[in-house]
Coordinates of N, CA and C in Angstrom, one line a residue:
M1 N -7.5 -1.7 -21.7 CA -8.1 -1.2 -20.6 C -7.4 -2.0 -19.4
K2 N -7.0 -1.2 -18.4 CA -6.4 -1.7 -17.1 C -7.5 -2.1 -16.2
R3 N -7.2 -3.0 -15.5 CA -8.3 -3.5 -14.5 C -7.7 -2.9 -13.0
P4 N -8.7 -2.5 -12.1 CA -8.2 -2.0 -10.9 C -7.7 -3.2 -10.1
A5 N -6.9 -2.9 -9.1 CA -6.1 -3.8 -8.3 C -6.5 -3.5 -6.8
V6 N -6.6 -4.6 -6.0 CA -6.9 -4.6 -4.6 C -5.5 -5.0 -3.9
V7 N -5.0 -4.1 -3.0 CA -3.8 -4.4 -2.4 C -4.1 -4.5 -1.0
A8 N -3.8 -5.5 -0.2 CA -4.2 -5.8 1.1 C -2.8 -6.0 2.0
I9 N -2.6 -5.1 2.8 CA -1.5 -5.3 3.9 C -1.8 -5.5 5.1
A10 N -1.6 -6.8 5.6 CA -2.1 -7.4 6.7 C -1.2 -7.3 8.0
G11 N -0.1 -6.7 7.9 CA 0.7 -6.5 9.1 C 1.8 -7.5 9.3
A12 N 1.9 -8.4 8.3 CA 3.2 -9.4 8.6 C 4.5 -8.5 8.3
T13 N 5.7 -9.3 8.4 CA 6.6 -8.6 8.2 C 7.2 -8.0 6.9
G14 N 6.4 -8.3 6.0 CA 6.5 -7.9 4.5 C 5.7 -6.7 4.2
V15 N 5.3 -5.8 5.2 CA 4.7 -4.7 4.9 C 5.4 -3.9 3.9
I16 N 6.7 -3.7 3.8 CA 7.3 -3.0 2.8 C 7.0 -3.4 1.4
C17 N 6.9 -4.7 1.2 CA 6.5 -5.0 -0.1 C 5.2 -4.7 -0.6
G18 N 4.4 -4.6 0.2 CA 2.9 -4.1 0.1 C 3.0 -2.6 -0.5
V19 N 3.8 -1.9 0.4 CA 4.1 -0.4 -0.1 C 4.7 -0.1 -1.4
E20 N 5.7 -1.0 -1.8 CA 6.4 -1.0 -3.0 C 5.4 -1.5 -4.2
M21 N 4.5 -2.5 -3.8 CA 3.5 -2.6 -4.9 C 2.6 -1.6 -5.1
L22 N 2.1 -0.8 -4.1 CA 1.4 0.3 -4.3 C 1.9 1.2 -5.3
R23 N 3.3 1.5 -5.1 CA 3.9 2.6 -5.6 C 4.1 2.1 -7.2
V24 N 4.3 1.0 -7.4 CA 4.4 0.4 -8.9 C 3.1 0.5 -9.5
L25 N 2.2 -0.1 -9.1 CA 0.7 0.0 -9.6 C 0.4 1.4 -9.9
R26 N 0.6 2.3 -9.0 CA 0.4 3.6 -9.3 C 1.2 4.3 -10.4
E27 N 2.4 4.0 -10.6 CA 3.4 4.3 -11.8 C 2.7 3.8 -12.7
L28 N 2.2 2.7 -12.9 CA 1.7 2.2 -14.2 C 0.2 2.5 -14.5
G29 N -0.2 3.3 -13.6 CA -1.6 3.8 -13.9 C -2.8 3.0 -13.4
V30 N -2.6 2.0 -12.7 CA -3.5 1.2 -12.3 C -4.5 1.7 -11.2
E31 N -5.6 1.7 -11.2 CA -6.5 2.1 -10.2 C -6.4 1.1 -8.9
V32 N -5.9 1.6 -7.7 CA -5.7 0.8 -6.7 C -6.7 0.9 -5.5
H33 N -7.2 -0.2 -4.8 CA -8.0 -0.1 -3.8 C -7.2 -0.8 -2.6
L34 N -7.0 -0.1 -1.5 CA -6.3 -0.4 -0.5 C -7.0 -1.1 0.8
I35 N -6.7 -2.2 1.3 CA -7.0 -2.8 2.8 C -5.9 -2.8 3.5
L36 N -6.1 -2.0 4.6 CA -4.8 -1.9 5.7 C -5.3 -2.1 6.9
S37 N -4.8 -3.3 7.5 CA -5.2 -3.7 9.0 C -4.5 -2.7 9.9
E38 N -5.0 -2.9 11.1 CA -4.4 -2.1 12.3 C -2.9 -2.9 12.3
A39 N -2.8 -3.9 12.5 CA -1.4 -4.7 12.6 C -0.4 -4.1 11.5
A40 N -1.0 -3.7 10.3 CA -0.2 -3.3 9.3 C 0.4 -1.8 9.7
C41 N -0.4 -1.1 10.0 CA -0.4 0.3 10.6 C 0.8 0.2 11.7
T42 N 0.7 -0.6 12.6 CA 1.7 -0.9 13.7 C 3.2 -1.1 13.2
D43 N 3.1 -2.3 12.1 CA 4.4 -2.8 11.6 C 4.8 -1.5 10.7
L44 N 4.1 -0.8 10.0 CA 4.7 0.3 9.2 C 5.6 1.2 10.1
A45 N 4.8 1.6 11.3 CA 5.7 2.5 12.2 C 6.8 2.0 12.6
L46 N 6.8 0.8 13.1 CA 8.0 0.0 13.7 C 9.2 -0.6 12.6
E47 N 8.7 -0.9 11.3 CA 9.7 -1.4 10.4 C 10.1 -0.5 9.3
T48 N 9.4 0.8 9.0 CA 9.6 1.6 8.1 C 9.7 2.9 8.4
D49 N 10.1 4.0 7.5 CA 10.1 5.3 7.7 C 8.8 6.0 7.0
V50 N 7.9 5.0 6.6 CA 6.7 5.4 5.8 C 5.5 5.5 6.8
D51 N 4.7 6.6 6.7 CA 3.6 6.6 7.7 C 2.4 6.1 7.1
V52 N 1.3 6.0 7.9 CA 0.0 5.4 7.2 C -0.6 6.5 6.2
A53 N -0.5 7.8 6.6 CA -1.2 8.6 5.5 C -0.6 8.8 4.2
E54 N 1.0 8.3 4.2 CA 1.6 8.4 3.0 C 1.2 7.1 2.2
V55 N 1.0 6.0 2.9 CA 0.4 4.7 2.2 C -0.9 5.1 1.5
R56 N -1.7 5.7 2.3 CA -3.1 5.7 2.0 C -3.2 6.8 0.8
A57 N -2.2 7.8 0.7 CA -2.2 8.7 -0.3 C -1.5 8.1 -1.7
T58 N -0.8 7.2 -1.6 CA -0.1 6.5 -2.6 C -1.2 5.6 -3.2
A59 N -2.1 5.0 -2.6 CA -3.3 4.3 -3.0 C -4.4 5.2 -3.5
G60 N -4.2 6.4 -3.3 CA -5.2 7.2 -3.8 C -6.5 7.4 -2.9
A61 N -6.4 6.8 -1.6 CA -7.4 6.7 -0.7 C -7.8 7.9 0.0

């Protein structure tokens, strides 16, 4: 039995690491709960080509 995971992305410069973690966990079939701060949303827009809606969809939110 796989346990659910909580991924919190708080807006540091490692935002892309959180996004990749979400992708890997979903590929492994792990239930994911996402915590996404406002600063993380800003950093996603500034540092990546990934938008917030895509991140939420990846988490299943």
